[in-house]
mmCIF file of C-alpha atoms in Angstrom:
data_model
loop_
_atom_site.group_PDB
_atom_site.id
_atom_site.type_symbol
_atom_site.label_atom_id
_atom_site.label_comp_id
_atom_site.label_asym_id
_atom_site.label_seq_id
_atom_site.Cartn_x
_atom_site.Cartn_y
_atom_site.Cartn_z
ATOM 1 C CA UNK N 1244 102.408 72.877 123.441
ATOM 2 C CA UNK N 1245 99.689 72.496 120.712
ATOM 3 C CA UNK N 1246 99.719 73.056 117.056
ATOM 4 C CA UNK N 1247 96.554 73.178 114.964
ATOM 5 C CA UNK N 1248 95.360 70.729 111.955
ATOM 6 C CA UNK N 1249 93.959 67.669 111.774
ATOM 7 C CA UNK N 1250 95.961 64.785 109.606
ATOM 8 C CA UNK N 1251 95.264 66.318 106.025
ATOM 9 C CA UNK N 1252 95.949 70.032 107.579
ATOM 10 C CA UNK N 1253 98.542 69.108 110.206
ATOM 11 C CA UNK N 1254 101.554 69.418 108.359
ATOM 12 C CA UNK N 1255 101.916 73.309 107.604
ATOM 13 C CA UNK N 1256 100.731 73.696 112.050
ATOM 14 C CA UNK N 1257 103.207 70.836 112.513
ATOM 15 C CA UNK N 1258 106.584 73.097 111.146
ATOM 16 C CA UNK N 1259 105.283 76.031 112.605
ATOM 17 C CA UNK N 1260 105.148 74.752 116.041
ATOM 18 C CA UNK N 1261 108.465 72.630 115.010
ATOM 19 C CA UNK N 1262 110.365 76.107 114.604
ATOM 20 C CA UNK N 1263 108.671 77.840 117.501
ATOM 21 C CA UNK N 1264 109.411 74.145 120.241
ATOM 22 C CA UNK N 1265 113.082 74.624 117.600
ATOM 23 C CA UNK N 1266 113.294 77.521 118.774
ATOM 24 C CA UNK N 1267 112.660 76.317 122.163
ATOM 25 C CA UNK N 1268 115.041 74.474 123.049
ATOM 26 C CA UNK N 1269 117.959 76.061 121.250
ATOM 27 C CA UNK N 1270 117.436 78.453 124.211
ATOM 28 C CA UNK N 1271 115.918 76.408 126.938
ATOM 29 C CA UNK N 1272 117.961 72.889 126.566
ATOM 30 C CA UNK N 1273 117.116 71.450 129.889
ATOM 31 C CA UNK N 1274 113.300 71.696 129.303
ATOM 32 C CA UNK N 1275 111.215 68.754 127.791
ATOM 33 C CA UNK N 1276 108.630 69.859 124.839
ATOM 34 C CA UNK N 1277 105.721 67.121 124.196
ATOM 35 C CA UNK N 1278 103.091 68.506 121.285
ATOM 36 C CA UNK N 1279 99.862 67.416 120.583
ATOM 37 C CA UNK N 1280 97.714 67.855 117.266
ATOM 38 C CA UNK N 1281 94.832 69.734 118.050
ATOM 39 C CA UNK N 1282 91.531 69.541 115.305
ATOM 40 C CA UNK N 1283 89.735 73.369 115.390
ATOM 41 C CA UNK N 1284 86.720 73.868 113.758
ATOM 42 C CA UNK N 1285 88.761 75.922 110.542
ATOM 43 C CA UNK N 1286 90.043 72.494 109.848
ATOM 44 C CA UNK N 1287 86.716 70.585 110.101
ATOM 45 C CA UNK N 1288 84.471 73.141 107.655
ATOM 46 C CA UNK N 1289 86.509 72.364 104.068
ATOM 47 C CA UNK N 1290 83.265 73.257 102.203
ATOM 48 C CA UNK N 1291 82.352 76.859 103.274
ATOM 49 C CA UNK N 1292 83.589 79.820 102.606
ATOM 50 C CA UNK N 1293 85.330 80.925 105.988
ATOM 51 C CA UNK N 1294 83.373 84.378 105.702
ATOM 52 C CA UNK N 1295 80.530 82.443 105.234
ATOM 53 C CA UNK N 1296 80.804 80.966 108.922
ATOM 54 C CA UNK N 1297 80.476 83.867 111.237
ATOM 55 C CA UNK N 1298 82.914 81.977 113.503
ATOM 56 C CA UNK N 1299 85.514 85.030 114.603
ATOM 57 C CA UNK N 1300 86.977 81.868 116.744
ATOM 58 C CA UNK N 1301 87.534 79.523 113.510
ATOM 59 C CA UNK N 1302 90.660 77.983 114.063
ATOM 60 C CA UNK N 1303 91.508 79.257 118.598
ATOM 61 C CA UNK N 1304 87.968 77.693 120.376
ATOM 62 C CA UNK N 1305 89.044 74.502 120.812
ATOM 63 C CA UNK N 1306 93.207 75.107 121.666
ATOM 64 C CA UNK N 1307 91.737 77.702 124.032
ATOM 65 C CA UNK N 1308 89.953 75.124 125.653
ATOM 66 C CA UNK N 1309 92.463 72.704 126.147
ATOM 67 C CA UNK N 1310 94.930 75.811 127.351
ATOM 68 C CA UNK N 1311 91.846 77.170 129.406
ATOM 69 C CA UNK N 1312 92.164 73.153 130.996
ATOM 70 C CA UNK N 1313 95.704 72.536 131.053
ATOM 71 C CA UNK N 1314 95.960 70.118 129.088
ATOM 72 C CA UNK N 1315 98.453 72.803 126.957
ATOM 73 C CA UNK N 1316 100.839 75.421 128.013
ATOM 74 C CA UNK N 1317 101.376 77.383 124.444
ATOM 75 C CA UNK N 1318 99.489 76.968 121.359
ATOM 76 C CA UNK N 1319 101.071 78.423 117.991
ATOM 77 C CA UNK N 1320 98.349 80.289 115.745
ATOM 78 C CA UNK N 1321 99.119 82.086 112.053
ATOM 79 C CA UNK N 1322 98.286 85.281 113.179
ATOM 80 C CA UNK N 1323 96.383 86.269 110.563
ATOM 81 C CA UNK N 1324 94.144 83.737 112.106
ATOM 82 C CA UNK N 1325 94.019 85.078 115.473
ATOM 83 C CA UNK N 1326 91.201 87.522 116.457
ATOM 84 C CA UNK N 1327 91.752 90.812 117.461
ATOM 85 C CA UNK N 1328 90.426 91.043 120.499
ATOM 86 C CA UNK N 1329 90.928 87.353 122.584
ATOM 87 C CA UNK N 1330 88.618 85.928 125.351
ATOM 88 C CA UNK N 1331 89.269 86.590 128.528
ATOM 89 C CA UNK N 1332 92.089 84.587 130.661
ATOM 90 C CA UNK N 1333 93.931 84.144 126.843
ATOM 91 C CA UNK N 1334 96.619 86.633 125.172
ATOM 92 C CA UNK N 1335 99.228 86.231 122.589
ATOM 93 C CA UNK N 1336 102.965 86.221 124.577
ATOM 94 C CA UNK N 1337 104.807 86.376 121.182
ATOM 95 C CA UNK N 1338 104.677 87.388 117.468
ATOM 96 C CA UNK N 1339 107.970 85.585 115.979
ATOM 97 C CA UNK N 1340 109.312 87.296 112.493
ATOM 98 C CA UNK N 1341 108.027 87.384 110.330
ATOM 99 C CA UNK N 1342 107.881 85.608 107.042
ATOM 100 C CA UNK N 1343 106.964 87.501 103.899
ATOM 101 C CA UNK N 1344 103.752 88.345 104.331
ATOM 102 C CA UNK N 1345 102.675 88.719 100.896
ATOM 103 C CA UNK N 1346 100.354 87.292 98.870
ATOM 104 C CA UNK N 1347 102.113 84.127 96.222
ATOM 105 C CA UNK N 1348 99.916 82.665 92.989
ATOM 106 C CA UNK N 1349 100.042 79.337 91.746
ATOM 107 C CA UNK N 1350 99.397 78.592 88.228
ATOM 108 C CA UNK N 1351 98.286 75.157 87.015
ATOM 109 C CA UNK N 1352 100.821 73.417 85.309
ATOM 110 C CA UNK N 1353 99.331 74.255 81.413
ATOM 111 C CA UNK N 1354 100.186 78.060 82.648
ATOM 112 C CA UNK N 1355 103.434 78.566 84.205
ATOM 113 C CA UNK N 1356 105.115 80.958 83.387
ATOM 114 C CA UNK N 1357 101.910 83.470 83.108
ATOM 115 C CA UNK N 1358 101.433 86.062 85.853
ATOM 116 C CA UNK N 1359 97.866 87.141 86.737
ATOM 117 C CA UNK N 1360 97.884 89.840 83.532
ATOM 118 C CA UNK N 1361 99.116 87.443 80.952
ATOM 119 C CA UNK N 1362 95.921 84.788 81.636
ATOM 120 C CA UNK N 1363 93.581 84.150 79.344
ATOM 121 C CA UNK N 1364 90.201 85.893 79.256
ATOM 122 C CA UNK N 1365 88.098 84.103 82.189
ATOM 123 C CA UNK N 1366 90.953 82.784 83.925
ATOM 124 C CA UNK N 1367 89.568 81.080 87.077
ATOM 125 C CA UNK N 1368 91.384 81.837 90.302
ATOM 126 C CA UNK N 1369 90.643 80.357 93.366
ATOM 127 C CA UNK N 1370 91.462 82.029 96.714
ATOM 128 C CA UNK N 1371 88.952 81.378 100.364
ATOM 129 C CA UNK N 1372 89.916 85.052 101.038
ATOM 130 C CA UNK N 1373 87.064 88.544 100.140
ATOM 131 C CA UNK N 1374 89.990 90.282 101.193
ATOM 132 C CA UNK N 1375 92.284 89.053 97.528
ATOM 133 C CA UNK N 1376 88.352 88.858 96.021
ATOM 134 C CA UNK N 1377 87.651 92.307 95.967
ATOM 135 C CA UNK N 1378 91.408 94.277 95.606
ATOM 136 C CA UNK N 1379 92.470 91.710 92.477
ATOM 137 C CA UNK N 1380 89.105 91.645 90.634
ATOM 138 C CA UNK N 1381 89.795 95.920 90.295
ATOM 139 C CA UNK N 1382 92.887 95.648 89.190
ATOM 140 C CA UNK N 1383 92.844 92.112 87.094
ATOM 141 C CA UNK N 1384 89.176 92.800 85.384
ATOM 142 C CA UNK N 1385 89.358 90.275 82.615
ATOM 143 C CA UNK N 1386 90.033 86.978 85.652
ATOM 144 C CA UNK N 1387 87.032 85.624 87.611
ATOM 145 C CA UNK N 1388 87.392 85.150 91.416
ATOM 146 C CA UNK N 1389 86.261 82.038 92.793
ATOM 147 C CA UNK N 1390 86.132 80.287 96.399
ATOM 148 C CA UNK N 1391 88.426 77.483 97.060
ATOM 149 C CA UNK N 1392 88.626 75.298 100.397
ATOM 150 C CA UNK N 1393 90.564 73.124 101.432
ATOM 151 C CA UNK N 1394 94.242 72.993 103.905
ATOM 152 C CA UNK N 1395 97.055 74.109 102.041
ATOM 153 C CA UNK N 1396 97.438 70.309 99.570
ATOM 154 C CA UNK N 1397 93.888 69.429 99.196
ATOM 155 C CA UNK N 1398 94.312 73.381 97.328
ATOM 156 C CA UNK N 1399 96.764 72.515 95.139
ATOM 157 C CA UNK N 1400 95.588 68.983 94.919
ATOM 158 C CA UNK N 1401 92.258 70.168 92.926
ATOM 159 C CA UNK N 1402 94.313 72.893 91.060
ATOM 160 C CA UNK N 1403 96.507 70.442 89.685
ATOM 161 C CA UNK N 1404 94.730 67.200 88.414
ATOM 162 C CA UNK N 1405 91.176 69.405 87.962
ATOM 163 C CA UNK N 1406 90.379 71.892 85.111
ATOM 164 C CA UNK N 1407 88.248 74.641 87.005
ATOM 165 C CA UNK N 1408 90.766 76.662 88.314
ATOM 166 C CA UNK N 1409 93.994 78.246 85.719
ATOM 167 C CA UNK N 1410 95.402 79.251 89.130
ATOM 168 C CA UNK N 1411 95.326 80.133 92.736
ATOM 169 C CA UNK N 1412 96.600 82.714 95.519
ATOM 170 C CA UNK N 1413 97.614 81.616 98.471
ATOM 171 C CA UNK N 1414 99.798 82.629 101.836
ATOM 172 C CA UNK N 1415 103.273 83.331 100.875
ATOM 173 C CA UNK N 1416 105.159 82.379 103.776
ATOM 174 C CA UNK N 1417 102.799 79.355 103.959
ATOM 175 C CA UNK N 1418 104.616 77.684 101.269
ATOM 176 C CA UNK N 1419 107.783 78.616 101.891
ATOM 177 C CA UNK N 1420 107.415 76.871 105.105
ATOM 178 C CA UNK N 1421 106.201 73.923 103.658
ATOM 179 C CA UNK N 1422 109.238 73.875 101.268
ATOM 180 C CA UNK N 1423 106.960 74.283 98.067
ATOM 181 C CA UNK N 1424 109.919 77.830 96.695
ATOM 182 C CA UNK N 1425 109.221 76.068 92.913
ATOM 183 C CA UNK N 1426 105.342 76.524 93.202
ATOM 184 C CA UNK N 1427 105.262 80.389 93.898
ATOM 185 C CA UNK N 1428 104.726 81.433 90.022
ATOM 186 C CA UNK N 1429 104.097 85.426 91.500
ATOM 187 C CA UNK N 1430 104.610 86.856 93.968
ATOM 188 C CA UNK N 1431 101.957 89.497 94.241
ATOM 189 C CA UNK N 1432 103.440 93.390 95.291
ATOM 190 C CA UNK N 1433 100.861 95.441 97.761
ATOM 191 C CA UNK N 1434 99.794 97.996 94.480
ATOM 192 C CA UNK N 1435 98.253 94.368 93.306
ATOM 193 C CA UNK N 1436 96.958 93.315 96.788
ATOM 194 C CA UNK N 1437 97.815 94.075 99.993
ATOM 195 C CA UNK N 1438 97.886 91.338 102.302
ATOM 196 C CA UNK N 1439 96.153 90.104 105.515
ATOM 197 C CA UNK N 1440 96.540 91.790 108.688
ATOM 198 C CA UNK N 1441 99.466 89.747 110.907
ATOM 199 C CA UNK N 1442 99.866 87.563 107.960
ATOM 200 C CA UNK N 1443 103.631 85.413 108.254
ATOM 201 C CA UNK N 1444 104.114 86.154 111.478
ATOM 202 C CA UNK N 1445 103.362 83.431 114.316
ATOM 203 C CA UNK N 1446 101.865 83.646 117.030
ATOM 204 C CA UNK N 1447 102.336 81.789 120.530
ATOM 205 C CA UNK N 1448 99.237 82.278 122.724
ATOM 206 C CA UNK N 1449 99.375 81.171 126.299
ATOM 207 C CA UNK N 1450 97.003 81.780 129.100
ATOM 208 C CA UNK N 1451 97.271 85.803 130.622
ATOM 209 C CA UNK N 1452 98.065 84.981 134.120
ATOM 210 C CA UNK N 1453 100.828 82.025 133.529
ATOM 211 C CA UNK N 1454 103.654 84.470 134.587
ATOM 212 C CA UNK N 1455 106.188 81.389 134.481
ATOM 213 C CA UNK N 1456 105.141 80.587 130.437
ATOM 214 C CA UNK N 1457 105.062 84.461 129.779
ATOM 215 C CA UNK N 1458 108.286 85.236 130.858
ATOM 216 C CA UNK N 1459 109.179 81.319 128.753
ATOM 217 C CA UNK N 1460 108.119 82.785 125.810
ATOM 218 C CA UNK N 1461 108.235 85.836 126.403
ATOM 219 C CA UNK N 1462 111.964 86.146 124.161
ATOM 220 C CA UNK N 1463 110.098 84.914 121.339
ATOM 221 C CA UNK N 1464 109.699 88.639 120.334
ATOM 222 C CA UNK N 1465 110.383 89.693 117.716
ATOM 223 C CA UNK N 1466 110.875 93.967 117.766
ATOM 224 C CA UNK N 1467 110.208 95.130 114.573
ATOM 225 C CA UNK N 1468 107.053 92.406 113.770
ATOM 226 C CA UNK N 1469 105.549 93.110 117.395
ATOM 227 C CA UNK N 1470 104.977 97.055 115.750
ATOM 228 C CA UNK N 1471 104.007 96.466 113.014
ATOM 229 C CA UNK N 1472 101.150 94.042 114.245
ATOM 230 C CA UNK N 1473 100.270 95.472 116.657
ATOM 231 C CA UNK N 1474 99.688 99.060 114.574
ATOM 232 C CA UNK N 1475 98.195 96.402 111.911
ATOM 233 C CA UNK N 1476 95.963 94.392 114.479
ATOM 234 C CA UNK N 1477 94.504 98.359 115.884
ATOM 235 C CA UNK N 1478 93.603 99.121 112.803
ATOM 236 C CA UNK N 1479 91.974 96.097 111.704
ATOM 237 C CA UNK N 1480 90.234 96.221 115.575
ATOM 238 C CA UNK N 1481 89.510 99.787 115.131
ATOM 239 C CA UNK N 1482 87.897 99.548 112.097
ATOM 240 C CA UNK N 1483 85.675 96.442 113.677
ATOM 241 C CA UNK N 1484 87.334 93.970 110.567
ATOM 242 C CA UNK N 1485 87.054 90.811 110.166
ATOM 243 C CA UNK N 1486 87.551 87.833 107.848
ATOM 244 C CA UNK N 1487 83.816 89.073 106.301
ATOM 245 C CA UNK N 1488 84.773 91.568 104.981
ATOM 246 C CA UNK N 1489 87.682 92.624 102.719
ATOM 247 C CA UNK N 1490 90.126 94.843 104.661
ATOM 248 C CA UNK N 1491 93.795 94.810 103.693
ATOM 249 C CA UNK N 1492 97.456 96.336 105.508
ATOM 250 C CA UNK N 1493 100.675 97.078 104.257
ATOM 251 C CA UNK N 1494 103.751 98.104 106.837
ATOM 252 C CA UNK N 1495 107.088 98.674 107.189
ATOM 253 C CA UNK N 1496 110.142 100.391 109.501
ATOM 254 C CA UNK N 1497 112.617 102.276 107.991
ATOM 255 C CA UNK N 1498 115.136 105.257 109.285
ATOM 256 C CA UNK N 1499 112.857 105.067 113.250
ATOM 257 C CA UNK N 1500 109.334 105.808 110.875
ATOM 258 C CA UNK N 1501 106.871 102.963 111.300
ATOM 259 C CA UNK N 1502 105.047 103.133 107.838
ATOM 260 C CA UNK N 1503 100.666 102.203 107.774
ATOM 261 C CA UNK N 1504 99.171 101.554 104.562
ATOM 262 C CA UNK N 1505 95.435 99.979 104.816
ATOM 263 C CA UNK N 1506 92.113 100.300 102.852
ATOM 264 C CA UNK N 1507 88.752 98.937 102.601
ATOM 265 C CA UNK N 1508 87.179 97.259 99.828
ATOM 266 C CA UNK N 1509 83.703 96.839 98.660
ATOM 267 C CA UNK N 1510 83.074 92.579 98.043
ATOM 268 C CA UNK N 1511 83.176 93.527 93.735
ATOM 269 C CA UNK N 1512 86.555 95.925 94.493
ATOM 270 C CA UNK N 1513 84.423 98.890 92.885
ATOM 271 C CA UNK N 1514 84.384 100.868 95.575
ATOM 272 C CA UNK N 1515 87.764 101.282 98.050
ATOM 273 C CA UNK N 1516 89.214 103.592 100.061
ATOM 274 C CA UNK N 1517 93.114 103.911 100.560
ATOM 275 C CA UNK N 1518 95.580 106.118 102.853
ATOM 276 C CA UNK N 1519 99.138 106.180 104.922
ATOM 277 C CA UNK N 1520 100.210 107.066 108.065
ATOM 278 C CA UNK N 1521 103.304 107.317 109.376
ATOM 279 C CA UNK N 1522 105.545 107.023 113.290
ATOM 280 C CA UNK N 1523 108.549 107.943 114.884
ATOM 281 C CA UNK N 1524 109.075 104.547 116.551
ATOM 282 C CA UNK N 1525 112.251 103.074 117.099
ATOM 283 C CA UNK N 1526 112.422 99.046 117.322
ATOM 284 C CA UNK N 1527 113.660 98.914 121.149
ATOM 285 C CA UNK N 1528 115.859 95.874 122.844
ATOM 286 C CA UNK N 1529 114.461 93.692 124.877
ATOM 287 C CA UNK N 1530 114.747 94.577 128.343
ATOM 288 C CA UNK N 1531 113.331 92.609 131.795
ATOM 289 C CA UNK N 1532 110.064 94.545 133.008
ATOM 290 C CA UNK N 1533 107.810 94.424 136.250
ATOM 291 C CA UNK N 1534 104.774 93.720 134.591
ATOM 292 C CA UNK N 1535 101.817 95.749 134.147
ATOM 293 C CA UNK N 1536 98.439 96.461 135.337
ATOM 294 C CA UNK N 1537 96.850 95.593 132.466
ATOM 295 C CA UNK N 1538 99.768 94.933 129.372
ATOM 296 C CA UNK N 1539 97.641 93.692 126.724
ATOM 297 C CA UNK N 1540 98.081 95.804 123.456
ATOM 298 C CA UNK N 1541 95.472 94.447 121.127
ATOM 299 C CA UNK N 1542 95.824 91.207 122.502
ATOM 300 C CA UNK N 1543 99.740 90.825 122.907
ATOM 301 C CA UNK N 1544 100.887 90.879 125.610
ATOM 302 C CA UNK N 1545 105.434 92.347 125.680
ATOM 303 C CA UNK N 1546 106.437 92.460 129.066
ATOM 304 C CA UNK N 1547 109.985 92.526 127.668
ATOM 305 C CA UNK N 1548 109.322 95.334 125.156
ATOM 306 C CA UNK N 1549 109.177 98.743 125.882
ATOM 307 C CA UNK N 1550 105.583 100.823 126.215
ATOM 308 C CA UNK N 1551 106.461 103.606 124.296
ATOM 309 C CA UNK N 1552 107.006 101.564 121.139
ATOM 310 C CA UNK N 1553 103.802 99.429 121.216
ATOM 311 C CA UNK N 1554 101.661 102.290 122.432
ATOM 312 C CA UNK N 1555 102.400 104.366 119.266
ATOM 313 C CA UNK N 1556 102.595 101.453 117.087
ATOM 314 C CA UNK N 1557 98.654 100.676 118.707
ATOM 315 C CA UNK N 1558 98.340 104.452 118.196
ATOM 316 C CA UNK N 1559 99.081 104.707 114.365
ATOM 317 C CA UNK N 1560 97.133 101.852 113.103
ATOM 318 C CA UNK N 1561 93.996 104.310 115.231
ATOM 319 C CA UNK N 1562 95.067 107.235 113.956
ATOM 320 C CA UNK N 1563 95.341 105.138 110.252
ATOM 321 C CA UNK N 1564 91.734 103.164 111.259
ATOM 322 C CA UNK N 1565 89.800 106.840 111.480
ATOM 323 C CA UNK N 1566 90.848 108.616 109.431
ATOM 324 C CA UNK N 1567 89.364 106.047 106.337
ATOM 325 C CA UNK N 1568 86.491 106.312 108.989
ATOM 326 C CA UNK N 1569 86.285 110.226 107.905
ATOM 327 C CA UNK N 1570 86.408 109.259 104.441
ATOM 328 C CA UNK N 1571 83.184 106.628 104.260
ATOM 329 C CA UNK N 1572 85.231 103.140 105.275
ATOM 330 C CA UNK N 1573 81.789 102.815 107.981
ATOM 331 C CA UNK N 1574 78.898 102.616 104.529
ATOM 332 C CA UNK N 1575 81.747 100.443 102.591
ATOM 333 C CA UNK N 1576 82.155 97.695 105.529
ATOM 334 C CA UNK N 1577 78.566 97.409 106.901
ATOM 335 C CA UNK N 1578 77.420 97.017 102.807
ATOM 336 C CA UNK N 1579 80.184 94.235 102.179
ATOM 337 C CA UNK N 1580 78.969 92.919 105.914
ATOM 338 C CA UNK N 1581 75.013 93.187 104.663
ATOM 339 C CA UNK N 1582 76.096 91.245 101.110
ATOM 340 C CA UNK N 1583 78.486 88.571 102.430
ATOM 341 C CA UNK N 1584 75.502 88.069 104.489
ATOM 342 C CA UNK N 1585 72.964 87.439 102.262
ATOM 343 C CA UNK N 1586 74.668 84.828 99.564
#
């Protein structure tokens, strides 16, 4: 088993991997699990915005190489780092129960108690995400948004020890997993900032043909999280979005309905298209199922979850993407890509 990250970045990756291992050990007390820490390109390139690097497998390539060579049997990722199309031979064999998917604001010590709305004019807010910057510039036009890279420790140190940033935006789930609940100064609601596809969920990547490992990790699937993330990933995939364009989502399951809200933004947030669709999907219990010819949906294999709800979730994501495309989303995304590539 592998968790990605170098020595400085591994804290969160290790915590995430440990949590998956702890669950597997409880389910399979007779099995031994060895954890191998590895670095990825995304961990090493810390001076360039992720959207500029142009590499779809920033946080996965080295780990998939180890999977391919049978050096490891499963890899734990933040699901939002996994592309919606995986290389041949790999699949996401489990999606664990999602933690809080929303973004959080961490304030410089002198601004503790403030909100983004009450920060002084021209305050600088750090984020490495085009998605966050586009939405928040639109909502909080009195603030300036500037790129900040590095692992969680590095970003928090830059915030606390330098005077450049008044606040930074991070994923709530990462802060909570690190035990830094006290640093969360504000949680951003969907009306302020929708989250990244898959944010807050962990994905376990395995070899697509390794039935023993697929069976082993398949019990980790959380049915509701799985269906929400299939819808989100199908939406992103059909839009052909990624980290180089501002695309965001919000999903909710209520009374047998899966609600998916999705949006695209121009880089400065001035132009956007958003909409919501819903589908009737009952969260299924896990069940035993036989192999299928092509079991993957948006890179995910879940043979122990009924196929019908998975297909319905995928169709919901595709339908919402088509709706946004019919309203002009492709033009917004094309311009955003061109501008991002030019800077």
